[in-house]
Amino acid sequence: MQLGVLSGKVAVVTASTKGIGLAIARRLARDGAQVMISSRKQDSVDQALGQLLAEGLSVSGTVCHVGKNKDQELLVNETLRRHGRIDILVSNAATNPFIGRILDCPEEVWDKTFEVNVKAPFLLTKLVVPHMELQGGGSIVLVGSVAGYRPFPTIGVYSISKTALLGLTKLLADELAPANIRVNGIAPGLIKTQFSAFLWSDDNSRQRFEKIISMRRFGEPEECAGTVSFLCSQDATYITGETIAMSGGFHCRL
Ligand code: NAP
């Protein structure tokens, strides 16, 4: 039997019970990794675990709200207890609590958005790095967005938080390169999930957005997952500090 490209690796994926995170977890597991899935609700974790285990994949799961330090510690400790190591971290969780003009956005929304979308990936990285260092290396992928390159007017603070992730990716990549830890990002375009339902659930809005995508369609979560597997694989050993967009041709560069 041929071994998968991530065989022997242990991966932690946040917000991985639905959407893009679930597709990434499934893909990493199909490529041979043992994967720890997580999200805020026990029900969601149980449901996703049920699906992945039924597919014969090597996965376990725990509750982790990335905005809670205790949950982050639990995620790391549970992964080490069950799988013995951490080779891959995919930080996928994000929140977008406000839709409207940025000038109308309350201060609490700024705080919550930056807490979950920027500070949490940083703190989780801090928690896994010592283990990766001891093991001689690792790979971290931060899930950003095309909105980080080109802010969407009605989701301004969310967009800016994703711009911040581009900087975080570069800086962490630089600091962690001597430890053989690579840090990269992905920037999904408009992907059909619950998170983006406000963009595609009514026909008028969906058609309006399809017009600005070269491929004239929303992407599927699975179309983000292969790139993450690639970035964590032996084929990407000289790639760090990069963010790769999967946007169907939607223009997205700073
Ligand atoms: P989704 O389908 O709505 O799934 C969200 C997942 O996140 C669920 O598993 C949810 O489970 C979990 N979750 C939500 N808040 C969490 C928190 N604070 N801590 C831990 N888990 C949490 O969302 P998605 O579209 O896949 O989005 C995933 C990532 O892709 C986000 O970083 C988003 O910014 C990025 N992205 C999405 C799009 C798009 O068009 N969909 C485009 C660009 C970037 P629970 O409810 O159990 O917590």
PDB file of C-alpha atoms and ligand atoms in Angstrom:
ATOM      1  CA  MET A   1       0.000   0.000   0.000  1.00  0.00           C
ATOM      2  CA  GLN A   2       1.284   3.521  -0.875  1.00  0.00           C
ATOM      3  CA  LEU A   3       1.737   5.804   2.135  1.00  0.00           C
ATOM      4  CA  GLY A   4      -0.011   9.204   2.093  1.00  0.00           C
ATOM      5  CA  VAL A   5       2.107  12.362   1.771  1.00  0.00           C
ATOM      6  CA  LEU A   6       1.356  13.250   5.404  1.00  0.00           C
ATOM      7  CA  SER A   7       1.803   9.782   6.798  1.00  0.00           C
ATOM      8  CA  GLY A   8       3.190   9.827  10.364  1.00  0.00           C
ATOM      9  CA  LYS A   9       2.189  13.468  10.903  1.00  0.00           C
ATOM     10  CA  VAL A  10      -0.211  14.727  13.562  1.00  0.00           C
ATOM     11  CA  ALA A  11      -2.380  17.731  12.645  1.00  0.00           C
ATOM     12  CA  VAL A  12      -4.521  20.082  14.745  1.00  0.00           C
ATOM     13  CA  VAL A  13      -7.238  21.953  12.842  1.00  0.00           C
ATOM     14  CA  THR A  14      -9.401  24.601  14.534  1.00  0.00           C
ATOM     15  CA  ALA A  15     -13.033  25.231  13.562  1.00  0.00           C
ATOM     16  CA  SER A  16     -13.003  21.916  11.710  1.00  0.00           C
ATOM     17  CA  THR A  17     -16.504  20.535  12.204  1.00  0.00           C
ATOM     18  CA  LYS A  18     -18.054  22.287   9.196  1.00  0.00           C
ATOM     19  CA  GLY A  19     -17.153  24.087   5.988  1.00  0.00           C
ATOM     20  CA  ILE A  20     -13.556  24.759   5.011  1.00  0.00           C
ATOM     21  CA  GLY A  21     -12.096  23.440   8.287  1.00  0.00           C
ATOM     22  CA  LEU A  22     -13.903  20.114   7.955  1.00  0.00           C
ATOM     23  CA  ALA A  23     -12.747  19.788   4.328  1.00  0.00           C
ATOM     24  CA  ILE A  24      -9.155  20.495   5.414  1.00  0.00           C
ATOM     25  CA  ALA A  25      -9.337  17.980   8.278  1.00  0.00           C
ATOM     26  CA  ARG A  26     -10.737  15.314   5.941  1.00  0.00           C
ATOM     27  CA  ARG A  27      -8.078  15.979   3.304  1.00  0.00           C
ATOM     28  CA  LEU A  28      -5.168  15.911   5.780  1.00  0.00           C
ATOM     29  CA  ALA A  29      -6.494  12.637   7.193  1.00  0.00           C
ATOM     30  CA  ARG A  30      -6.960  11.152   3.704  1.00  0.00           C
ATOM     31  CA  ASP A  31      -3.360  12.137   3.003  1.00  0.00           C
ATOM     32  CA  GLY A  32      -2.233  10.061   5.977  1.00  0.00           C
ATOM     33  CA  ALA A  33      -2.175  12.446   8.963  1.00  0.00           C
ATOM     34  CA  GLN A  34      -3.767  11.754  12.318  1.00  0.00           C
ATOM     35  CA  VAL A  35      -6.054  14.739  12.800  1.00  0.00           C
ATOM     36  CA  MET A  36      -7.465  16.423  15.903  1.00  0.00           C
ATOM     37  CA  ILE A  37     -10.654  18.252  14.963  1.00  0.00           C
ATOM     38  CA  SER A  38     -12.345  20.884  17.133  1.00  0.00           C
ATOM     39  CA  SER A  39     -14.950  23.611  17.384  1.00  0.00           C
ATOM     40  CA  ARG A  40     -17.069  25.382  20.029  1.00  0.00           C
ATOM     41  CA  LYS A  41     -19.947  22.906  20.327  1.00  0.00           C
ATOM     42  CA  GLN A  42     -19.733  19.310  21.505  1.00  0.00           C
ATOM     43  CA  ASP A  43     -22.620  18.396  19.168  1.00  0.00           C
ATOM     44  CA  SER A  44     -20.733  19.689  16.128  1.00  0.00           C
ATOM     45  CA  VAL A  45     -17.583  17.803  17.188  1.00  0.00           C
ATOM     46  CA  ASP A  46     -19.544  14.554  17.675  1.00  0.00           C
ATOM     47  CA  GLN A  47     -21.279  14.899  14.319  1.00  0.00           C
ATOM     48  CA  ALA A  48     -18.096  15.610  12.360  1.00  0.00           C
ATOM     49  CA  LEU A  49     -16.196  12.858  14.185  1.00  0.00           C
ATOM     50  CA  GLY A  50     -18.974  10.416  13.310  1.00  0.00           C
ATOM     51  CA  GLN A  51     -18.669  11.283   9.599  1.00  0.00           C
ATOM     52  CA  LEU A  52     -14.870  11.113   9.459  1.00  0.00           C
ATOM     53  CA  LEU A  53     -14.564   7.915  11.502  1.00  0.00           C
ATOM     54  CA  ALA A  54     -17.201   6.277   9.265  1.00  0.00           C
ATOM     55  CA  GLU A  55     -14.905   7.101   6.328  1.00  0.00           C
ATOM     56  CA  GLY A  56     -12.148   5.107   8.060  1.00  0.00           C
ATOM     57  CA  LEU A  57     -10.009   8.171   8.833  1.00  0.00           C
ATOM     58  CA  SER A  58      -7.703   8.522  11.825  1.00  0.00           C
ATOM     59  CA  VAL A  59      -9.264  11.408  13.740  1.00  0.00           C
ATOM     60  CA  SER A  60     -10.129  12.478  17.249  1.00  0.00           C
ATOM     61  CA  GLY A  61     -11.909  15.564  18.488  1.00  0.00           C
ATOM     62  CA  THR A  62     -12.405  17.969  21.342  1.00  0.00           C
ATOM     63  CA  VAL A  63     -14.276  21.182  22.081  1.00  0.00           C
ATOM     64  CA  CYS A  64     -12.220  24.344  21.530  1.00  0.00           C
ATOM     65  CA  HIS A  65     -13.527  27.906  21.312  1.00  0.00           C
ATOM     66  CA  VAL A  66     -10.364  29.586  20.052  1.00  0.00           C
ATOM     67  CA  GLY A  67     -11.198  32.788  21.918  1.00  0.00           C
ATOM     68  CA  LYS A  68     -10.816  30.932  25.246  1.00  0.00           C
ATOM     69  CA  ASN A  69      -7.263  30.349  26.451  1.00  0.00           C
ATOM     70  CA  LYS A  70      -8.267  27.304  28.513  1.00  0.00           C
ATOM     71  CA  ASP A  71      -9.853  25.682  25.447  1.00  0.00           C
ATOM     72  CA  GLN A  72      -6.697  26.293  23.414  1.00  0.00           C
ATOM     73  CA  GLU A  73      -4.583  24.649  26.121  1.00  0.00           C
ATOM     74  CA  LEU A  74      -6.994  21.717  26.229  1.00  0.00           C
ATOM     75  CA  LEU A  75      -6.755  21.302  22.446  1.00  0.00           C
ATOM     76  CA  VAL A  76      -2.974  21.130  22.535  1.00  0.00           C
ATOM     77  CA  ASN A  77      -2.833  18.900  25.614  1.00  0.00           C
ATOM     78  CA  GLU A  78      -5.491  16.504  24.280  1.00  0.00           C
ATOM     79  CA  THR A  79      -3.635  16.199  20.969  1.00  0.00           C
ATOM     80  CA  LEU A  80      -0.375  15.397  22.766  1.00  0.00           C
ATOM     81  CA  ARG A  81      -2.121  12.918  25.085  1.00  0.00           C
ATOM     82  CA  ARG A  82      -3.845  11.060  22.258  1.00  0.00           C
ATOM     83  CA  HIS A  83      -1.313  11.340  19.444  1.00  0.00           C
ATOM     84  CA  GLY A  84       2.013  12.102  21.165  1.00  0.00           C
ATOM     85  CA  ARG A  85       3.138  15.005  18.951  1.00  0.00           C
ATOM     86  CA  ILE A  86       2.030  17.978  16.834  1.00  0.00           C
ATOM     87  CA  ASP A  87       3.491  18.451  13.340  1.00  0.00           C
ATOM     88  CA  ILE A  88       0.820  20.605  11.739  1.00  0.00           C
ATOM     89  CA  LEU A  89      -1.383  23.438  13.002  1.00  0.00           C
ATOM     90  CA  VAL A  90      -4.144  24.795  10.786  1.00  0.00           C
ATOM     91  CA  SER A  91      -5.679  27.899  12.341  1.00  0.00           C
ATOM     92  CA  ASN A  92      -9.028  28.185  10.597  1.00  0.00           C
ATOM     93  CA  ALA A  93     -11.449  29.769  13.090  1.00  0.00           C
ATOM     94  CA  ALA A  94     -12.781  33.251  12.422  1.00  0.00           C
ATOM     95  CA  THR A  95     -15.742  35.390  13.282  1.00  0.00           C
ATOM     96  CA  ASN A  96     -17.647  38.094  11.432  1.00  0.00           C
ATOM     97  CA  PRO A  97     -20.192  39.488  13.900  1.00  0.00           C
ATOM     98  CA  PHE A  98     -21.143  42.653  11.991  1.00  0.00           C
ATOM     99  CA  ILE A  99     -22.377  43.549   8.516  1.00  0.00           C
ATOM    100  CA  GLY A 100     -22.556  47.219   7.593  1.00  0.00           C
ATOM    101  CA  ARG A 101     -20.521  50.407   7.206  1.00  0.00           C
ATOM    102  CA  ILE A 102     -17.239  50.343   9.084  1.00  0.00           C
ATOM    103  CA  LEU A 103     -18.034  53.691  10.711  1.00  0.00           C
ATOM    104  CA  ASP A 104     -21.114  52.104  12.279  1.00  0.00           C
ATOM    105  CA  CYS A 105     -19.166  49.172  13.684  1.00  0.00           C
ATOM    106  CA  PRO A 106     -19.233  49.122  17.524  1.00  0.00           C
ATOM    107  CA  GLU A 107     -16.017  48.908  19.520  1.00  0.00           C
ATOM    108  CA  GLU A 108     -16.973  45.491  20.974  1.00  0.00           C
ATOM    109  CA  VAL A 109     -17.102  44.107  17.426  1.00  0.00           C
ATOM    110  CA  TRP A 110     -13.566  45.349  16.744  1.00  0.00           C
ATOM    111  CA  ASP A 111     -12.354  43.691  19.942  1.00  0.00           C
ATOM    112  CA  LYS A 112     -14.123  40.380  19.348  1.00  0.00           C
ATOM    113  CA  THR A 113     -13.086  40.185  15.691  1.00  0.00           C
ATOM    114  CA  PHE A 114      -9.413  40.833  16.417  1.00  0.00           C
ATOM    115  CA  GLU A 115      -9.484  38.536  19.442  1.00  0.00           C
ATOM    116  CA  VAL A 116     -10.772  35.530  17.477  1.00  0.00           C
ATOM    117  CA  ASN A 117      -9.293  36.225  14.030  1.00  0.00           C
ATOM    118  CA  VAL A 118      -5.819  37.537  14.909  1.00  0.00           C
ATOM    119  CA  LYS A 119      -4.903  37.106  18.577  1.00  0.00           C
ATOM    120  CA  ALA A 120      -6.191  33.522  18.860  1.00  0.00           C
ATOM    121  CA  PRO A 121      -4.100  32.207  15.912  1.00  0.00           C
ATOM    122  CA  PHE A 122      -1.064  33.907  17.451  1.00  0.00           C
ATOM    123  CA  LEU A 123      -1.655  32.444  20.930  1.00  0.00           C
ATOM    124  CA  LEU A 124      -2.294  28.975  19.552  1.00  0.00           C
ATOM    125  CA  THR A 125       0.904  29.211  17.528  1.00  0.00           C
ATOM    126  CA  LYS A 126       2.757  30.106  20.739  1.00  0.00           C
ATOM    127  CA  LEU A 127       1.343  26.995  22.393  1.00  0.00           C
ATOM    128  CA  VAL A 128       2.353  24.543  19.640  1.00  0.00           C
ATOM    129  CA  VAL A 129       5.767  25.996  18.751  1.00  0.00           C
ATOM    130  CA  PRO A 130       7.684  24.558  21.764  1.00  0.00           C
ATOM    131  CA  HIS A 131       6.494  21.056  20.826  1.00  0.00           C
ATOM    132  CA  MET A 132       7.412  21.525  17.169  1.00  0.00           C
ATOM    133  CA  GLU A 133      10.832  22.851  18.199  1.00  0.00           C
ATOM    134  CA  LEU A 134      11.474  19.772  20.323  1.00  0.00           C
ATOM    135  CA  GLN A 135      10.489  17.562  17.378  1.00  0.00           C
ATOM    136  CA  GLY A 136      12.792  19.421  14.969  1.00  0.00           C
ATOM    137  CA  GLY A 137      10.162  21.271  12.924  1.00  0.00           C
ATOM    138  CA  GLY A 138       6.587  21.666  11.837  1.00  0.00           C
ATOM    139  CA  SER A 139       4.185  23.436   9.558  1.00  0.00           C
ATOM    140  CA  ILE A 140       1.582  26.092  10.378  1.00  0.00           C
ATOM    141  CA  VAL A 141      -1.151  27.312   8.046  1.00  0.00           C
ATOM    142  CA  LEU A 142      -3.262  30.381   8.863  1.00  0.00           C
ATOM    143  CA  VAL A 143      -6.582  30.614   7.047  1.00  0.00           C
ATOM    144  CA  GLY A 144      -6.994  34.162   5.771  1.00  0.00           C
ATOM    145  CA  SER A 145      -9.263  35.509   3.053  1.00  0.00           C
ATOM    146  CA  VAL A 146      -9.183  37.407  -0.215  1.00  0.00           C
ATOM    147  CA  ALA A 147     -10.897  40.106   1.861  1.00  0.00           C
ATOM    148  CA  GLY A 148      -7.492  40.573   3.512  1.00  0.00           C
ATOM    149  CA  TYR A 149      -6.121  41.834   0.192  1.00  0.00           C
ATOM    150  CA  ARG A 150      -9.179  43.700  -0.970  1.00  0.00           C
ATOM    151  CA  PRO A 151     -11.517  44.756   1.850  1.00  0.00           C
ATOM    152  CA  PHE A 152     -15.205  44.082   1.298  1.00  0.00           C
ATOM    153  CA  PRO A 153     -17.188  47.238   2.197  1.00  0.00           C
ATOM    154  CA  THR A 154     -19.845  45.569   4.368  1.00  0.00           C
ATOM    155  CA  ILE A 155     -17.415  43.360   6.291  1.00  0.00           C
ATOM    156  CA  GLY A 156     -14.721  45.928   6.925  1.00  0.00           C
ATOM    157  CA  VAL A 157     -13.381  44.919  10.329  1.00  0.00           C
ATOM    158  CA  TYR A 158     -13.340  41.238   9.362  1.00  0.00           C
ATOM    159  CA  SER A 159     -11.433  42.186   6.186  1.00  0.00           C
ATOM    160  CA  ILE A 160      -8.866  44.208   8.129  1.00  0.00           C
ATOM    161  CA  SER A 161      -8.369  41.354  10.591  1.00  0.00           C
ATOM    162  CA  LYS A 162      -7.539  39.114   7.615  1.00  0.00           C
ATOM    163  CA  THR A 163      -5.062  41.748   6.343  1.00  0.00           C
ATOM    164  CA  ALA A 164      -3.383  41.525   9.741  1.00  0.00           C
ATOM    165  CA  LEU A 165      -3.000  37.764   9.245  1.00  0.00           C
ATOM    166  CA  LEU A 166      -0.900  38.382   6.125  1.00  0.00           C
ATOM    167  CA  GLY A 167       1.569  40.293   8.306  1.00  0.00           C
ATOM    168  CA  LEU A 168       1.431  37.705  11.083  1.00  0.00           C
ATOM    169  CA  THR A 169       2.190  34.945   8.572  1.00  0.00           C
ATOM    170  CA  LYS A 170       5.283  36.769   7.275  1.00  0.00           C
ATOM    171  CA  LEU A 171       6.626  37.669  10.706  1.00  0.00           C
ATOM    172  CA  LEU A 172       6.109  34.224  12.226  1.00  0.00           C
ATOM    173  CA  ALA A 173       7.674  32.624   9.155  1.00  0.00           C
ATOM    174  CA  ASP A 174      10.781  34.717   9.632  1.00  0.00           C
ATOM    175  CA  GLU A 175      11.091  34.090  13.370  1.00  0.00           C
ATOM    176  CA  LEU A 176      10.388  30.364  13.148  1.00  0.00           C
ATOM    177  CA  ALA A 177      12.474  29.496  10.078  1.00  0.00           C
ATOM    178  CA  PRO A 178      15.588  28.709  12.179  1.00  0.00           C
ATOM    179  CA  ALA A 179      13.506  26.140  14.085  1.00  0.00           C
ATOM    180  CA  ASN A 180      12.489  24.501  10.782  1.00  0.00           C
ATOM    181  CA  ILE A 181       8.887  25.577  11.301  1.00  0.00           C
ATOM    182  CA  ARG A 182       7.239  26.887   8.153  1.00  0.00           C
ATOM    183  CA  VAL A 183       4.306  29.321   8.378  1.00  0.00           C
ATOM    184  CA  ASN A 184       2.062  29.913   5.390  1.00  0.00           C
ATOM    185  CA  GLY A 185      -1.470  31.066   4.717  1.00  0.00           C
ATOM    186  CA  ILE A 186      -4.332  30.409   2.383  1.00  0.00           C
ATOM    187  CA  ALA A 187      -6.725  33.101   1.193  1.00  0.00           C
ATOM    188  CA  PRO A 188     -10.013  31.565   0.101  1.00  0.00           C
ATOM    189  CA  GLY A 189     -12.255  33.573  -2.185  1.00  0.00           C
ATOM    190  CA  LEU A 190     -16.012  33.222  -2.053  1.00  0.00           C
ATOM    191  CA  ILE A 191     -16.588  29.675  -0.834  1.00  0.00           C
ATOM    192  CA  LYS A 192     -20.041  28.185  -0.411  1.00  0.00           C
ATOM    193  CA  THR A 193     -20.399  27.612   3.345  1.00  0.00           C
ATOM    194  CA  GLN A 194     -22.687  28.713   6.157  1.00  0.00           C
ATOM    195  CA  PHE A 195     -20.276  31.546   6.924  1.00  0.00           C
ATOM    196  CA  SER A 196     -20.805  33.134   3.504  1.00  0.00           C
ATOM    197  CA  ALA A 197     -24.513  32.271   3.190  1.00  0.00           C
ATOM    198  CA  PHE A 198     -25.443  35.982   3.354  1.00  0.00           C
ATOM    199  CA  LEU A 199     -23.616  36.388  -0.001  1.00  0.00           C
ATOM    200  CA  TRP A 200     -25.157  33.478  -1.917  1.00  0.00           C
ATOM    201  CA  SER A 201     -28.467  32.490  -0.310  1.00  0.00           C
ATOM    202  CA  ASP A 202     -30.539  34.945  -2.316  1.00  0.00           C
ATOM    203  CA  ASP A 203     -30.312  34.754  -6.102  1.00  0.00           C
ATOM    204  CA  ASN A 204     -29.707  38.466  -6.713  1.00  0.00           C
ATOM    205  CA  SER A 205     -26.785  38.652  -4.342  1.00  0.00           C
ATOM    206  CA  ARG A 206     -25.283  35.369  -5.626  1.00  0.00           C
ATOM    207  CA  GLN A 207     -25.439  36.554  -9.235  1.00  0.00           C
ATOM    208  CA  ARG A 208     -23.933  39.932  -8.331  1.00  0.00           C
ATOM    209  CA  PHE A 209     -20.938  38.244  -6.702  1.00  0.00           C
ATOM    210  CA  GLU A 210     -20.564  35.628  -9.435  1.00  0.00           C
ATOM    211  CA  LYS A 211     -20.044  38.495 -11.900  1.00  0.00           C
ATOM    212  CA  ILE A 212     -16.871  39.622 -10.086  1.00  0.00           C
ATOM    213  CA  ILE A 213     -15.360  36.117 -10.047  1.00  0.00           C
ATOM    214  CA  SER A 214     -13.515  35.177 -13.282  1.00  0.00           C
ATOM    215  CA  MET A 215     -14.776  31.595 -13.008  1.00  0.00           C
ATOM    216  CA  ARG A 216     -18.334  32.903 -12.427  1.00  0.00           C
ATOM    217  CA  ARG A 217     -19.038  30.574  -9.504  1.00  0.00           C
ATOM    218  CA  PHE A 218     -18.494  30.267  -5.749  1.00  0.00           C
ATOM    219  CA  GLY A 219     -15.856  27.734  -4.678  1.00  0.00           C
ATOM    220  CA  GLU A 220     -16.416  24.578  -2.647  1.00  0.00           C
ATOM    221  CA  PRO A 221     -14.668  23.940   0.712  1.00  0.00           C
ATOM    222  CA  GLU A 222     -12.823  20.969  -0.819  1.00  0.00           C
ATOM    223  CA  GLU A 223     -11.172  23.369  -3.277  1.00  0.00           C
ATOM    224  CA  CYS A 224      -9.265  24.948  -0.364  1.00  0.00           C
ATOM    225  CA  ALA A 225      -8.114  21.709   1.251  1.00  0.00           C
ATOM    226  CA  GLY A 226      -5.544  20.340  -1.220  1.00  0.00           C
ATOM    227  CA  THR A 227      -3.432  23.499  -0.990  1.00  0.00           C
ATOM    228  CA  VAL A 228      -3.210  23.127   2.790  1.00  0.00           C
ATOM    229  CA  SER A 229      -2.083  19.525   2.434  1.00  0.00           C
ATOM    230  CA  PHE A 230       0.514  20.617  -0.149  1.00  0.00           C
ATOM    231  CA  LEU A 231       1.828  23.400   2.126  1.00  0.00           C
ATOM    232  CA  CYS A 232       2.300  20.871   4.945  1.00  0.00           C
ATOM    233  CA  SER A 233       3.948  18.263   2.723  1.00  0.00           C
ATOM    234  CA  GLN A 234       7.515  17.476   1.646  1.00  0.00           C
ATOM    235  CA  ASP A 235       6.745  19.213  -1.675  1.00  0.00           C
ATOM    236  CA  ALA A 236       6.675  22.588   0.099  1.00  0.00           C
ATOM    237  CA  THR A 237       9.860  22.414   2.208  1.00  0.00           C
ATOM    238  CA  TYR A 238      11.199  25.684   0.728  1.00  0.00           C
ATOM    239  CA  ILE A 239       7.923  27.627   0.995  1.00  0.00           C
ATOM    240  CA  THR A 240       7.364  29.848   3.996  1.00  0.00           C
ATOM    241  CA  GLY A 241       5.749  33.240   4.637  1.00  0.00           C
ATOM    242  CA  GLU A 242       3.476  32.861   1.595  1.00  0.00           C
ATOM    243  CA  THR A 243      -0.280  33.144   1.355  1.00  0.00           C
ATOM    244  CA  ILE A 244      -1.879  31.287  -1.542  1.00  0.00           C
ATOM    245  CA  ALA A 245      -5.234  32.488  -2.864  1.00  0.00           C
ATOM    246  CA  MET A 246      -7.915  30.151  -4.190  1.00  0.00           C
ATOM    247  CA  SER A 247     -10.420  32.638  -5.527  1.00  0.00           C
ATOM    248  CA  GLY A 248     -11.555  31.511  -8.974  1.00  0.00           C
ATOM    249  CA  GLY A 249      -9.696  34.465 -10.449  1.00  0.00           C
ATOM    250  CA  PHE A 250     -11.162  37.140  -8.154  1.00  0.00           C
ATOM    251  CA  HIS A 251      -8.434  39.821  -8.143  1.00  0.00           C
ATOM    252  CA  CYS A 252      -6.745  39.939  -4.785  1.00  0.00           C
ATOM    253  CA  ARG A 253      -3.372  41.515  -4.229  1.00  0.00           C
ATOM    254  CA  LEU A 254      -2.416  44.369  -1.946  1.00  0.00           C
TER     255      LEU A 254
HETATM  256  P1  NAP B   1     -18.404  27.706   8.382  1.00  0.00           P
HETATM  257  O1  NAP B   1     -18.730  26.785   7.280  1.00  0.00           O
HETATM  258  O2  NAP B   1     -19.477  28.593   8.887  1.00  0.00           O
HETATM  259  O3  NAP B   1     -17.810  26.827   9.589  1.00  0.00           O
HETATM  260  C1  NAP B   1     -17.467  27.434  10.738  1.00  0.00           C
HETATM  261  C2  NAP B   1     -16.795  26.404  11.674  1.00  0.00           C
HETATM  262  O4  NAP B   1     -16.136  27.140  12.677  1.00  0.00           O
HETATM  263  C3  NAP B   1     -17.766  25.500  12.357  1.00  0.00           C
HETATM  264  O5  NAP B   1     -17.161  24.230  12.500  1.00  0.00           O
HETATM  265  C4  NAP B   1     -17.955  26.150  13.746  1.00  0.00           C
HETATM  266  O6  NAP B   1     -18.364  25.153  14.656  1.00  0.00           O
HETATM  267  C5  NAP B   1     -16.555  26.694  13.974  1.00  0.00           C
HETATM  268  N1  NAP B   1     -16.367  27.878  14.816  1.00  0.00           N
HETATM  269  C6  NAP B   1     -17.005  29.069  14.711  1.00  0.00           C
HETATM  270  N2  NAP B   1     -16.514  29.927  15.624  1.00  0.00           N
HETATM  271  C7  NAP B   1     -15.528  29.278  16.293  1.00  0.00           C
HETATM  272  C8  NAP B   1     -14.653  29.639  17.357  1.00  0.00           C
HETATM  273  N3  NAP B   1     -14.677  30.848  17.928  1.00  0.00           N
HETATM  274  N4  NAP B   1     -13.766  28.713  17.797  1.00  0.00           N
HETATM  275  C9  NAP B   1     -13.731  27.494  17.250  1.00  0.00           C
HETATM  276  N5  NAP B   1     -14.538  27.086  16.263  1.00  0.00           N
HETATM  277  C10 NAP B   1     -15.429  27.973  15.783  1.00  0.00           C
HETATM  278  O7  NAP B   1     -17.169  28.689   8.002  1.00  0.00           O
HETATM  279  P2  NAP B   1     -16.139  28.646   6.776  1.00  0.00           P
HETATM  280  O8  NAP B   1     -16.708  29.408   5.645  1.00  0.00           O
HETATM  281  O9  NAP B   1     -15.681  27.249   6.554  1.00  0.00           O
HETATM  282  O10 NAP B   1     -14.955  29.545   7.352  1.00  0.00           O
HETATM  283  C11 NAP B   1     -13.752  28.978   7.829  1.00  0.00           C
HETATM  284  C12 NAP B   1     -12.604  29.945   7.615  1.00  0.00           C
HETATM  285  O11 NAP B   1     -12.513  30.297   6.231  1.00  0.00           O
HETATM  286  C13 NAP B   1     -12.706  31.263   8.385  1.00  0.00           C
HETATM  287  O12 NAP B   1     -11.423  31.638   8.824  1.00  0.00           O
HETATM  288  C14 NAP B   1     -13.166  32.260   7.319  1.00  0.00           C
HETATM  289  O13 NAP B   1     -12.758  33.573   7.610  1.00  0.00           O
HETATM  290  C15 NAP B   1     -12.412  31.700   6.115  1.00  0.00           C
HETATM  291  N6  NAP B   1     -12.978  32.140   4.837  1.00  0.00           N
HETATM  292  C16 NAP B   1     -14.217  31.749   4.428  1.00  0.00           C
HETATM  293  C17 NAP B   1     -14.695  32.190   3.193  1.00  0.00           C
HETATM  294  C18 NAP B   1     -16.024  31.785   2.653  1.00  0.00           C
HETATM  295  O14 NAP B   1     -16.434  32.356   1.616  1.00  0.00           O
HETATM  296  N7  NAP B   1     -16.718  30.853   3.262  1.00  0.00           N
HETATM  297  C19 NAP B   1     -13.906  33.031   2.407  1.00  0.00           C
HETATM  298  C20 NAP B   1     -12.657  33.425   2.865  1.00  0.00           C
HETATM  299  C21 NAP B   1     -12.196  32.957   4.083  1.00  0.00           C
HETATM  300  P3  NAP B   1     -19.080  25.504  16.069  1.00  0.00           P
HETATM  301  O15 NAP B   1     -20.332  26.258  15.742  1.00  0.00           O
HETATM  302  O16 NAP B   1     -19.294  24.189  16.749  1.00  0.00           O
HETATM  303  O17 NAP B   1     -18.068  26.339  16.796  1.00  0.00           O
END
